[in-house]
Coordinates of C-alpha atoms in Angstrom, one line a residue:
M1 CA 0.0 0.0 0.0
A2 CA 1.4 3.4 -1.0
L3 CA 2.3 5.8 1.7
T4 CA 0.6 8.9 3.0
F5 CA 3.1 11.7 3.8
P6 CA 2.2 14.7 5.9
P7 CA 2.3 18.1 4.2
I8 CA 6.0 18.7 3.2
Y9 CA 7.8 21.9 2.3
L10 CA 10.9 21.3 0.1
L11 CA 14.0 23.5 0.5
K12 CA 15.6 24.5 -2.7
F13 CA 19.2 24.6 -1.4
H14 CA 21.5 22.5 -3.7
L15 CA 18.4 21.4 -5.7
E16 CA 18.2 24.7 -7.4
R17 CA 21.3 23.8 -9.4
D18 CA 19.2 21.1 -11.2
P19 CA 15.8 22.5 -12.0
K20 CA 14.6 19.3 -13.6
E21 CA 15.3 17.3 -10.5
L22 CA 13.8 20.0 -8.3
H23 CA 10.6 19.9 -10.4
R24 CA 10.5 16.1 -10.3
L25 CA 10.7 16.1 -6.5
E26 CA 8.1 18.8 -6.1
E27 CA 5.7 16.8 -8.2
A28 CA 6.5 13.5 -6.6
I29 CA 6.3 14.7 -3.0
H30 CA 3.3 17.0 -3.7
V31 CA 5.0 19.8 -1.7
V32 CA 3.2 22.7 -0.2
W33 CA 4.3 26.2 -1.3
D34 CA 3.5 27.8 2.0
I35 CA 5.8 26.6 4.9
R36 CA 3.0 27.4 7.4
E37 CA 1.0 24.5 5.9
A38 CA 3.9 22.0 6.3
K39 CA 4.4 19.4 9.0
L40 CA 7.9 18.7 7.8
V41 CA 10.6 20.5 5.9
L42 CA 12.9 18.4 3.7
G43 CA 16.1 19.4 2.1
I44 CA 19.7 18.6 1.2
V45 CA 21.0 20.0 4.4
K46 CA 23.6 18.5 6.8
S47 CA 24.1 21.1 9.6
K48 CA 21.9 23.0 12.0
S49 CA 23.5 26.3 10.8
R50 CA 22.5 25.6 7.2
A51 CA 19.0 24.7 8.3
T52 CA 18.5 27.9 10.3
L53 CA 19.9 29.9 7.4
E54 CA 17.4 28.4 5.0
L55 CA 14.6 29.0 7.4
R56 CA 15.7 32.6 7.8
K57 CA 15.6 33.0 4.0
L58 CA 11.9 32.1 4.3
G59 CA 11.4 34.8 6.9
L60 CA 11.4 32.5 9.9
D61 CA 13.7 33.3 12.8
T62 CA 13.9 30.2 15.1
E63 CA 15.6 29.0 18.2
E64 CA 16.6 25.4 18.7
V65 CA 14.6 23.1 20.9
V66 CA 15.9 20.0 22.7
K67 CA 13.7 16.9 23.1
V68 CA 13.5 15.3 26.5
Q69 CA 11.9 11.8 26.5
K70 CA 9.9 10.3 29.3
H71 CA 11.0 6.7 29.8
G72 CA 8.6 4.0 30.9
A73 CA 4.8 3.8 30.8
G74 CA 4.4 5.6 34.0
G75 CA 6.1 8.6 32.6
G76 CA 9.2 8.2 34.6
Q77 CA 11.8 10.8 35.3
A78 CA 12.6 13.0 32.3
K79 CA 16.2 12.8 31.0
A80 CA 18.0 15.0 28.5
R81 CA 19.8 13.5 25.5
N82 CA 23.1 14.0 27.1
P83 CA 23.0 11.8 30.3
H84 CA 26.5 13.1 31.4
S85 CA 25.6 16.8 31.6
N86 CA 25.5 18.0 35.2
K87 CA 23.9 21.4 34.3
R88 CA 20.5 22.1 35.8
R89 CA 17.6 21.5 33.4
K90 CA 14.1 22.9 33.3
I91 CA 11.4 20.9 31.5
D92 CA 8.3 21.7 29.4
G93 CA 9.0 24.8 27.3
I94 CA 11.8 26.3 29.5
T95 CA 15.5 26.0 28.8
V96 CA 18.2 23.4 28.8
D97 CA 21.7 24.7 28.3
G98 CA 20.3 27.8 26.7
K99 CA 18.0 25.9 24.3
E100 CA 14.2 25.5 24.6
V101 CA 13.0 22.0 25.8
I102 CA 9.9 20.1 24.7
T103 CA 8.8 16.9 26.4
L104 CA 8.0 13.8 24.4
D105 CA 6.5 10.6 25.7
S106 CA 8.3 7.8 23.9
E107 CA 5.3 5.5 24.5
T108 CA 3.0 7.7 22.5
A109 CA 2.9 7.9 18.7
L110 CA 0.4 9.9 16.6
E111 CA -0.8 9.2 13.1
P112 CA -0.2 11.7 10.4
D113 CA -2.8 14.5 10.4
T114 CA -5.1 13.4 7.5
S115 CA -8.3 15.1 8.6
N116 CA -7.9 17.9 6.1
E117 CA -6.2 15.8 3.4
D118 CA -9.1 15.7 0.9
S119 CA -9.6 19.4 1.0
F120 CA -5.8 20.0 0.9
Q121 CA -5.5 17.9 -2.2
R122 CA -8.5 19.7 -3.8
K123 CA -6.9 23.1 -3.1
R124 CA -3.6 22.0 -4.6
S125 CA -5.3 20.7 -7.7
A126 CA -7.2 23.9 -8.1
A127 CA -4.1 26.0 -7.6
R128 CA -2.4 24.1 -10.4
G129 CA -5.4 24.7 -12.7
S130 CA -6.4 21.1 -13.3
S131 CA -8.2 18.2 -11.7
P132 CA -6.1 15.6 -9.8
A133 CA -4.2 13.5 -12.3
K134 CA -3.2 9.9 -11.9
S135 CA -0.2 9.7 -9.7
S136 CA 3.0 7.7 -10.1
P137 CA 3.8 5.2 -7.4
L138 CA 5.8 7.9 -5.6
E139 CA 2.8 10.2 -5.6
K140 CA -0.1 8.0 -4.4
R141 CA -1.2 8.9 -0.9
P142 CA -3.9 6.5 0.5
V143 CA -4.3 6.4 4.3
S144 CA -1.3 5.1 5.9
S145 CA -1.2 1.8 7.6
P146 CA -1.0 1.5 11.4
G147 CA 2.5 1.9 12.6
S148 CA 3.4 4.4 9.9
T149 CA 3.5 7.3 12.4
I150 CA 5.2 10.6 12.7
Q151 CA 5.1 13.3 15.4
P152 CA 3.2 16.4 14.4
S153 CA 5.3 19.6 14.4
G154 CA 3.0 21.6 16.7
E155 CA 4.6 25.0 17.1
T156 CA 8.1 23.7 16.1
I157 CA 9.6 23.3 12.7
K158 CA 11.4 20.0 11.9
V159 CA 14.0 20.0 9.1
L160 CA 14.8 16.6 7.9
S161 CA 17.3 15.2 5.4
L162 CA 15.7 14.5 2.0
A163 CA 16.9 11.0 2.5
W164 CA 14.0 10.4 4.9
Y165 CA 11.6 10.6 2.0
T166 CA 13.5 8.4 -0.4
D167 CA 14.3 5.8 2.3
S168 CA 10.7 5.7 3.4
I169 CA 9.6 5.1 -0.2
N170 CA 12.1 2.3 -0.5
A171 CA 11.1 0.8 2.9
G172 CA 7.4 1.0 2.1
K173 CA 6.6 2.8 5.3
L174 CA 7.2 6.1 7.0
L175 CA 10.4 5.6 8.9
P176 CA 11.1 7.2 12.3
I177 CA 12.4 10.7 11.8
D178 CA 15.0 10.7 14.6
D179 CA 17.9 9.5 12.4
Y180 CA 17.1 12.1 9.7
L181 CA 16.4 15.1 11.9
V182 CA 18.9 17.8 11.2
Y183 CA 17.3 20.6 13.2
E184 CA 14.2 21.3 15.2
G185 CA 13.3 24.9 16.2
R186 CA 10.6 27.0 17.6
V187 CA 9.6 30.1 15.6
K188 CA 10.3 33.2 17.6
S189 CA 7.1 35.0 18.3
K190 CA 8.1 38.2 16.5
S191 CA 8.9 36.4 13.3
L192 CA 6.0 33.9 13.3
P193 CA 3.7 34.7 10.4
T194 CA 0.0 34.5 11.3
R195 CA -3.1 33.6 9.3
S196 CA -4.7 37.0 10.0
N197 CA -1.6 38.8 8.8
P198 CA 0.2 36.5 6.4
T199 CA 3.7 37.0 5.1
V200 CA 5.0 35.8 1.7
L201 CA 6.9 32.6 2.5
S202 CA 7.3 31.3 -1.0
A203 CA 7.6 33.2 -4.3
K204 CA 6.3 30.1 -6.2
V205 CA 3.3 31.7 -8.0
E206 CA 0.0 29.8 -7.9
P207 CA -2.8 30.9 -10.3
R208 CA -5.8 32.7 -8.7
R209 CA -4.0 32.9 -5.4
Q210 CA -3.9 36.1 -3.4
V211 CA -0.6 36.8 -1.7
K212 CA 0.2 39.5 0.8
I213 CA 3.3 41.5 0.4
P214 CA 4.7 42.4 3.8
S215 CA 5.0 45.9 5.1
P216 CA 8.3 47.1 6.7
T217 CA 9.3 45.3 9.8
Q218 CA 8.7 47.2 13.0
R219 CA 11.6 48.9 14.5
H220 CA 12.6 47.6 17.9
S221 CA 11.9 49.7 20.9
R222 CA 14.7 52.2 21.4
H223 CA 14.0 52.7 25.1
G224 CA 16.6 51.6 27.6
S225 CA 20.3 50.9 26.8
R226 CA 21.3 49.8 23.3
K227 CA 24.2 47.6 22.3
F228 CA 25.1 46.2 19.0
G229 CA 26.4 42.7 18.5
Q230 CA 23.4 41.1 20.3
Q231 CA 21.1 39.4 17.8
S232 CA 17.4 39.8 18.0
G233 CA 14.4 38.3 16.2
H234 CA 12.8 39.8 13.2
S235 CA 10.0 42.3 13.8
S236 CA 6.4 41.6 13.1
S237 CA 4.9 42.8 9.9
Q238 CA 1.9 45.0 9.4
P239 CA -1.2 44.4 7.1
A240 CA -0.1 44.6 3.5
K241 CA -1.4 45.1 0.1
L242 CA -3.0 42.2 -1.7
I243 CA -1.7 41.2 -5.2
H244 CA -4.1 39.2 -7.4
E245 CA -2.3 36.7 -9.6
T246 CA -3.9 34.8 -12.5
T247 CA -3.2 31.8 -14.7
S248 CA -1.6 34.2 -17.2
E249 CA 1.4 34.2 -14.7
D250 CA 2.1 30.6 -15.7
E251 CA 2.3 31.5 -19.3
A252 CA 4.7 34.3 -18.5
H253 CA 6.9 31.9 -16.5
S254 CA 7.1 29.6 -19.5
K255 CA 8.5 32.4 -21.5
L256 CA 11.2 33.4 -19.1
P257 CA 14.8 33.1 -20.3
P258 CA 16.7 30.0 -19.0
V259 CA 19.0 30.5 -16.0
P260 CA 22.5 30.6 -17.5
E261 CA 24.5 27.5 -17.0
Y262 CA 27.2 29.4 -15.1
L263 CA 24.7 30.4 -12.5
H264 CA 24.3 26.8 -11.4
T265 CA 27.7 26.9 -9.8
Q266 CA 28.1 28.1 -6.2
Y267 CA 31.5 29.8 -7.0
S268 CA 31.4 33.4 -8.3
C269 CA 34.9 32.9 -9.7
Q270 CA 33.2 30.7 -12.4
R271 CA 30.7 33.3 -13.4
P272 CA 31.0 36.6 -15.3
T273 CA 30.0 39.5 -13.1
P274 CA 30.1 42.8 -14.9
L275 CA 30.4 46.2 -13.3
H276 CA 26.8 47.0 -14.2
C277 CA 23.9 44.7 -14.6
P278 CA 20.3 45.0 -15.7
N279 CA 19.1 45.0 -12.1
E280 CA 21.4 47.6 -10.7
G281 CA 18.7 49.5 -8.8
F282 CA 17.4 46.5 -7.0
L283 CA 21.0 45.4 -6.2
S284 CA 21.7 48.7 -4.6
E285 CA 18.9 48.0 -2.1
L286 CA 20.1 44.5 -1.3
R287 CA 23.6 46.0 -0.7
V288 CA 22.1 48.3 1.9
I289 CA 20.6 45.4 3.8
K290 CA 23.8 43.3 3.4
Q291 CA 25.8 46.2 4.9
A292 CA 23.5 46.4 7.8
R293 CA 23.9 42.6 8.4
T294 CA 27.7 43.2 8.3
L295 CA 27.6 46.0 10.8
K296 CA 25.4 44.0 13.2
G297 CA 27.8 41.0 13.0
D298 CA 25.0 38.8 11.6
Q299 CA 27.2 36.1 10.0
I300 CA 24.3 34.0 8.6
G301 CA 22.7 37.2 7.1
I302 CA 26.0 38.2 5.6
R303 CA 26.4 34.9 3.8
A304 CA 22.8 34.9 2.6
Y305 CA 22.8 38.4 1.2
S306 CA 26.3 38.0 -0.2
A307 CA 25.2 34.9 -2.2
A308 CA 22.0 36.6 -3.4
V309 CA 23.8 39.8 -4.5
A310 CA 26.4 37.7 -6.3
A311 CA 23.7 35.8 -8.2
V312 CA 21.6 38.8 -9.2
A313 CA 24.8 40.7 -10.3
S314 CA 25.6 37.8 -12.7
Y315 CA 22.1 37.4 -14.1
P316 CA 22.1 39.0 -17.6
Y317 CA 18.4 39.7 -17.8
S318 CA 16.0 42.3 -16.2
L319 CA 14.0 40.6 -13.5
T320 CA 10.3 40.6 -14.2
S321 CA 8.7 38.6 -11.3
A322 CA 9.3 37.2 -7.9
Y323 CA 9.2 33.7 -9.5
E324 CA 12.1 34.6 -11.7
I325 CA 14.4 35.8 -8.9
N326 CA 13.4 32.7 -6.9
R327 CA 15.1 30.5 -9.6
L328 CA 18.5 32.0 -8.9
P329 CA 20.9 30.3 -6.5
G330 CA 20.9 31.9 -3.1
C331 CA 17.7 33.9 -3.9
G332 CA 14.9 32.3 -1.9
D333 CA 11.6 33.7 -0.8
K334 CA 13.1 36.5 1.2
M335 CA 14.8 38.0 -1.8
A336 CA 11.5 37.5 -3.8
K337 CA 9.7 39.6 -1.2
H338 CA 12.3 42.3 -1.5
W339 CA 12.0 42.3 -5.3
Q340 CA 8.2 42.6 -5.0
D341 CA 8.8 45.7 -2.8
W342 CA 11.1 47.0 -5.5
K343 CA 8.6 46.4 -8.2
D344 CA 5.7 47.9 -6.3
F345 CA 7.3 50.9 -4.7
G346 CA 10.7 51.5 -6.5
H347 CA 12.6 50.8 -3.3
V348 CA 12.8 48.0 -0.6
K349 CA 11.1 48.8 2.7
E350 CA 13.7 47.1 4.8
A351 CA 16.5 49.2 3.1
D352 CA 14.4 52.3 3.8
E353 CA 14.3 51.5 7.5
I354 CA 18.0 50.9 7.6
R355 CA 18.8 54.2 5.9
S356 CA 16.6 56.1 8.3
D357 CA 17.8 54.3 11.4
P358 CA 20.0 56.7 13.4
D359 CA 22.0 53.9 15.0
M360 CA 22.9 52.4 11.6
Q361 CA 24.0 55.9 10.5
V362 CA 26.4 56.0 13.4
L363 CA 27.7 52.6 12.7
N364 CA 28.3 53.5 9.1
L365 CA 30.1 56.7 10.2
F366 CA 32.5 54.6 12.2
W367 CA 32.9 51.8 9.7
N368 CA 34.0 54.4 7.1
I369 CA 37.0 55.3 9.2
H370 CA 40.2 53.8 7.7
G371 CA 41.4 51.0 10.0
V372 CA 37.9 50.4 11.5
G373 CA 36.0 47.3 10.7
E374 CA 32.6 46.2 11.8
V375 CA 33.8 44.9 15.2
S376 CA 35.5 48.1 16.1
A377 CA 32.5 50.1 14.8
R378 CA 30.2 48.2 17.2
E379 CA 32.8 48.7 20.0
F380 CA 32.9 52.5 19.4
F381 CA 29.1 52.5 19.4
N382 CA 28.8 50.5 22.6
N383 CA 31.3 52.9 24.2
G384 CA 28.6 55.6 23.8
W385 CA 30.4 57.4 21.0
R386 CA 28.2 58.9 18.3
R387 CA 30.5 61.4 16.5
L388 CA 34.1 61.5 15.4
D389 CA 34.7 64.2 18.0
D390 CA 33.7 61.6 20.7
I391 CA 36.5 59.4 19.5
V392 CA 39.0 62.3 19.7
E393 CA 37.8 63.4 23.1
H394 CA 37.2 60.1 24.8
G395 CA 39.2 57.4 23.1
W396 CA 42.1 58.9 21.2
D397 CA 44.8 57.2 23.3
N398 CA 43.0 53.8 23.1
I399 CA 42.7 53.5 19.3
S400 CA 45.4 52.4 16.9
R401 CA 47.7 54.7 14.9
D402 CA 45.9 53.5 11.7
Q403 CA 42.6 54.5 13.2
Q404 CA 43.9 57.9 14.3
I405 CA 45.1 58.6 10.8
G406 CA 41.7 57.4 9.5
V407 CA 39.9 59.9 11.8
K408 CA 42.4 62.7 10.8
Y409 CA 41.8 62.3 7.1
Y410 CA 38.3 61.0 7.3
D411 CA 36.7 63.3 4.7
E412 CA 39.7 63.1 2.4
F413 CA 39.8 59.3 2.4
L414 CA 36.1 59.2 1.5
Q415 CA 36.7 61.3 -1.6
R416 CA 36.8 58.9 -4.6
I417 CA 39.9 58.9 -6.8
P418 CA 39.2 59.5 -10.5
R419 CA 40.7 57.0 -13.0
E420 CA 43.0 59.7 -14.4
E421 CA 44.5 60.3 -10.9
V422 CA 44.8 56.5 -10.3
E423 CA 46.8 56.3 -13.6
S424 CA 49.0 59.3 -12.6
I425 CA 49.8 57.7 -9.2
G426 CA 50.6 54.4 -10.9
N427 CA 52.9 56.0 -13.4
V428 CA 54.8 57.8 -10.7
V429 CA 55.4 54.5 -8.9
L430 CA 56.4 52.6 -12.1
D431 CA 58.7 55.4 -13.3
R432 CA 60.4 55.7 -10.0
A433 CA 60.9 51.9 -9.9
N434 CA 62.5 51.8 -13.3
Q435 CA 64.7 54.8 -12.4
I436 CA 66.1 52.6 -9.6
R437 CA 66.2 49.4 -11.5
D438 CA 65.2 49.1 -15.2
G439 CA 62.8 46.3 -16.3
F440 CA 60.0 46.5 -13.7
Q441 CA 56.5 45.7 -14.8
M442 CA 53.4 46.9 -13.0
V443 CA 49.6 46.3 -13.0
V444 CA 47.2 48.7 -11.4
C445 CA 44.7 46.4 -9.7
G446 CA 41.6 46.9 -7.5
G447 CA 38.5 48.7 -8.7
Y448 CA 40.4 50.6 -11.3
R449 CA 41.2 47.3 -13.2
R450 CA 37.6 46.2 -12.9
G451 CA 36.5 49.3 -14.8
K452 CA 35.2 51.5 -12.0
P453 CA 35.0 55.2 -12.9
D454 CA 36.7 56.0 -9.5
S455 CA 38.4 54.2 -6.7
G456 CA 38.6 54.3 -2.9
D457 CA 42.4 53.6 -3.0
V458 CA 45.1 52.7 -5.5
D459 CA 46.6 49.1 -5.5
V460 CA 49.7 48.4 -7.6
V461 CA 51.5 45.2 -8.1
L462 CA 55.2 45.4 -9.2
S463 CA 57.5 42.6 -10.3
H464 CA 60.7 42.0 -12.3
P465 CA 61.7 39.0 -14.4
N466 CA 65.1 39.1 -12.6
E467 CA 64.3 37.7 -9.2
N468 CA 67.2 39.5 -7.6
A469 CA 65.7 42.8 -8.6
T470 CA 62.7 42.5 -6.2
H471 CA 64.7 41.4 -3.2
R472 CA 64.5 44.2 -0.7
F473 CA 63.6 46.6 -3.5
L474 CA 60.7 48.1 -1.5
V475 CA 63.2 49.8 0.8
D476 CA 64.8 51.8 -2.0
L477 CA 61.5 52.6 -3.6
L478 CA 60.0 54.0 -0.5
E479 CA 63.1 56.1 0.3
S480 CA 62.9 57.6 -3.2
L481 CA 59.2 58.5 -3.0
E482 CA 59.6 59.9 0.5
N483 CA 62.5 62.1 -0.5
D484 CA 60.2 63.7 -3.1
E485 CA 57.4 64.1 -0.6
Y486 CA 54.9 61.7 -2.2
I487 CA 54.5 59.7 1.1
T488 CA 53.1 61.5 4.2
H489 CA 52.5 58.4 6.4
K490 CA 53.5 54.7 6.3
L491 CA 50.5 52.7 7.6
N492 CA 52.1 49.3 7.3
V493 CA 55.3 48.1 5.7
S494 CA 56.3 44.4 5.5
M495 CA 59.5 42.8 4.2
K496 CA 58.6 39.3 5.0
N497 CA 59.1 37.9 1.6
S498 CA 62.6 39.4 1.4
D499 CA 63.4 38.3 4.9
R500 CA 63.0 34.7 3.9
G501 CA 65.1 35.2 0.7
Q502 CA 61.9 35.3 -1.5
N503 CA 61.7 31.5 -1.2
T504 CA 58.2 30.1 -1.6
L505 CA 56.7 29.4 1.7
N506 CA 55.0 26.1 2.6
W507 CA 52.2 26.1 5.2
K508 CA 54.0 23.5 7.2
G509 CA 56.9 25.8 7.5
S510 CA 56.8 29.0 9.5
M511 CA 53.6 30.4 8.1
P512 CA 50.3 29.6 9.8
R513 CA 47.6 28.2 7.5
G514 CA 45.1 31.0 8.1
K515 CA 47.6 33.8 7.1
G516 CA 46.6 35.9 4.2
G517 CA 48.9 35.8 1.2
F518 CA 49.3 39.5 0.9
D519 CA 50.9 39.5 4.3
T520 CA 53.7 37.2 3.0
L521 CA 54.6 39.6 0.1
D522 CA 56.7 42.7 0.6
H523 CA 54.2 45.5 0.7
A524 CA 53.7 49.1 1.8
F525 CA 50.3 50.6 2.7
L526 CA 50.7 54.4 2.5
V527 CA 49.1 57.8 2.7
W528 CA 50.0 59.6 -0.5
Q529 CA 49.8 63.2 -1.5
D530 CA 50.9 64.7 -4.8
P531 CA 53.6 67.3 -3.8
N532 CA 52.9 69.4 -6.9
W533 CA 50.1 71.9 -7.6
P534 CA 49.8 74.7 -10.1
S535 CA 50.4 77.7 -7.8
K536 CA 53.0 76.0 -5.7
A537 CA 55.9 78.4 -6.4
E538 CA 53.8 81.4 -5.9
D539 CA 52.2 80.1 -2.7
L540 CA 55.5 79.2 -1.2
T541 CA 56.9 82.6 -2.1
C542 CA 54.1 84.3 -0.2
D543 CA 54.1 81.8 2.6
P544 CA 57.0 79.3 3.1
D545 CA 54.7 77.3 5.3
A546 CA 51.8 77.2 2.7
K547 CA 49.9 73.9 2.9
N548 CA 49.7 71.5 0.1
P549 CA 46.0 71.6 -1.1
N550 CA 46.0 68.2 -2.8
V551 CA 43.8 65.5 -1.3
H552 CA 45.5 62.7 0.7
R553 CA 45.1 59.3 -0.9
R554 CA 45.5 55.7 0.2
V555 CA 48.0 53.8 -1.9
D556 CA 49.1 50.1 -1.6
I557 CA 52.3 49.0 -3.2
I558 CA 52.9 45.2 -3.5
I559 CA 56.2 43.7 -4.6
S560 CA 56.0 40.1 -5.9
P561 CA 58.8 37.8 -7.0
W562 CA 58.4 36.9 -10.7
K563 CA 57.6 33.2 -10.2
T564 CA 54.3 34.0 -8.4
A565 CA 53.5 37.4 -9.8
G566 CA 50.5 36.1 -11.7
C567 CA 48.9 35.0 -8.5
A568 CA 49.6 38.4 -7.0
V569 CA 47.8 40.1 -9.9
V570 CA 44.8 37.7 -9.6
G571 CA 44.7 38.1 -5.9
W572 CA 44.6 41.9 -6.0
S573 CA 42.2 42.3 -9.0
G574 CA 39.0 40.6 -8.1
G575 CA 36.0 41.8 -6.0
T576 CA 35.7 40.4 -2.5
M577 CA 33.3 37.6 -3.3
F578 CA 35.3 36.6 -6.4
E579 CA 38.5 36.3 -4.3
R580 CA 36.7 34.5 -1.5
D581 CA 35.1 32.0 -3.8
L582 CA 38.3 31.5 -5.7
R583 CA 40.0 30.4 -2.5
R584 CA 37.0 28.2 -1.6
Y585 CA 36.9 26.7 -5.1
C586 CA 40.6 25.8 -4.9
K587 CA 40.2 24.2 -1.5
E588 CA 37.0 22.3 -2.1
K589 CA 37.5 21.3 -5.8
L590 CA 41.2 21.1 -6.3
G591 CA 42.7 20.4 -2.8
L592 CA 44.8 23.6 -3.2
K593 CA 45.3 26.7 -1.2
F594 CA 45.4 29.9 -3.2
D595 CA 46.5 33.4 -2.1
S596 CA 48.4 36.2 -3.7
S597 CA 51.7 34.7 -2.8
G598 CA 51.1 31.5 -4.8
V599 CA 49.3 28.1 -4.9
R600 CA 50.1 25.3 -2.5
R601 CA 48.8 21.7 -2.0
Q602 CA 46.4 21.1 0.9
G603 CA 47.9 17.8 1.7
D604 CA 51.6 18.5 2.2
G605 CA 51.7 22.3 1.7
E606 CA 54.1 22.2 -1.2
W607 CA 54.2 25.1 -3.7
V608 CA 52.6 24.4 -7.1
D609 CA 54.1 26.3 -10.1
L610 CA 51.3 27.4 -12.4
E611 CA 53.3 30.2 -14.1
E612 CA 56.3 28.7 -15.7
G613 CA 57.2 30.0 -19.1
D614 CA 57.9 33.3 -20.9
G615 CA 55.5 36.2 -21.0
D616 CA 54.5 39.4 -19.2
L617 CA 52.4 39.8 -16.1
L618 CA 49.1 39.4 -18.0
V619 CA 50.3 36.1 -19.6
K620 CA 51.2 34.8 -16.1
E621 CA 47.8 35.8 -14.8
K622 CA 46.1 33.8 -17.6
R623 CA 48.3 30.8 -16.8
V624 CA 46.9 30.9 -13.2
F625 CA 43.4 30.7 -14.5
G626 CA 44.3 27.8 -16.8
G627 CA 46.2 26.0 -14.2
L628 CA 43.2 26.2 -11.8
G629 CA 40.8 24.9 -14.5
L630 CA 38.9 28.2 -14.7
E631 CA 37.6 29.9 -17.8
W632 CA 39.5 33.2 -18.3
R633 CA 37.5 36.1 -17.0
E634 CA 38.5 39.7 -17.8
P635 CA 39.0 41.9 -14.7
T636 CA 35.8 43.7 -15.8
E637 CA 34.0 40.4 -15.3
R638 CA 35.2 40.0 -11.7
C639 CA 33.0 42.8 -10.2
T640 CA 31.6 41.0 -7.2
D641 CA 30.9 42.8 -4.0

């Protein structure tokens, strides 16, 4: 006898890479499109963190619950899963080790909830615009036999491995879920969608269905003390506008362009990401939200929005529907809701709230200081500082020298550097290098090389075919530039590569595994100011102490030995996600470690030469791509965030 499964919601994670398989499973399982109707959530997920991330994409903020079983018919003493823990426990909805506890009686088993199955099937058939068709053996759902039991979810959400479904089909009965349970959580009250005030939890469009688009989440109360770095649940939504969808939507979906093959990969280093895309306006809103997640230290949110932004940036067509964005990797129902906001109002409500939040404005102020990351920005905020003057008055002696310089030149460092000025600075560096030792080659990297009209700083990579020429060359170069007053401050200077004789460094030598490659190359991070201006002679005649009116700029000079210079150029040219995914691709697919100082094997840490042969720096860069099995991407196609 075929099995009766409870209502199931299917997570798209990993399955979205194979649309045909995803569609087959959706049809076979008879999934529900609204997670609120589901008793179980299935997916290709292996960890609790991934499960919580996927639920959050659906707008559900959850907290883990721990089951405590009562042993014996008499409902004996409750025991937690870990019998060795000596920590005090509270039972029935209170906490165990910081997690909520629910009590289960191991003697009690409940049948699947089939009371509404007939009406449920009718609604699903109507939604698909047809009467129920004959099902395949996987799709038939007569009433289950005694013993095929499963615990109802109640107020909790159970995320199971997809293997539970396939194994149950093969076994001919509903298997116990314990061995397949990845995560069980209770929805936090503030994020729980209600029937009276529904939230869009799936962008899968059903004909003749009315879907509410959520209004902006409510701001938390700002009474009492405020600190950043403490996570809170999502705010509840307000009643929203209804959108009526018709069967014509299905026809529109069938005419959508196919998702490009390169978007089925999880690595942005395998995709072309241009500087501008057809969905630039929508992307700018997602970037606002991503930045807020960064400033709040929300690691799950950062990963989710980074993946979504990378996918949308690579999509070559203008988005026309929530369904269309829902097809993209990393773009679940949360992104579909944001897109619907964008379509209806021309902006995303959550991004509007972030822009108008005075606390986020302060965090952004601090984050824009050179030398201050998100952690320091939150620390400054939690110190009660709200202005740059607060840092000067109350914390000057406690911040780093880099941060002091960042505060001093705050407004100047925020001024973008036009391409012409970037080129001028690069030419000064290259000319000066060749005056000292002829034969140097240079690539201006960073945003300039990716085609940006202006840059936040200037990154240049220098190398020389004669390996002896780069040994300790940085010392002479900096001395020459300082003598001509181009350098006003040295933020960081490292000679590590020269100190080890420019030998390639294995992990298992003196370098820790986690160390960034740029830190093993000779480099100088500088504050730069052009010493020349049109009225310089006249100004100095009138006032020998006349100040240079030119803007202070940030300039990074990297010196690479020739044998790994291609890796240095690659490592300093791509956007953040491109570089991050390149390293992840090398590790997960090739068993290699990539950074700007070279490529090494994961197993024994030995250096791998990908650049042998004649040619200039650009030829060497292309050899790196080829050696890693990657299709060549022009720098203008590496414009990830």
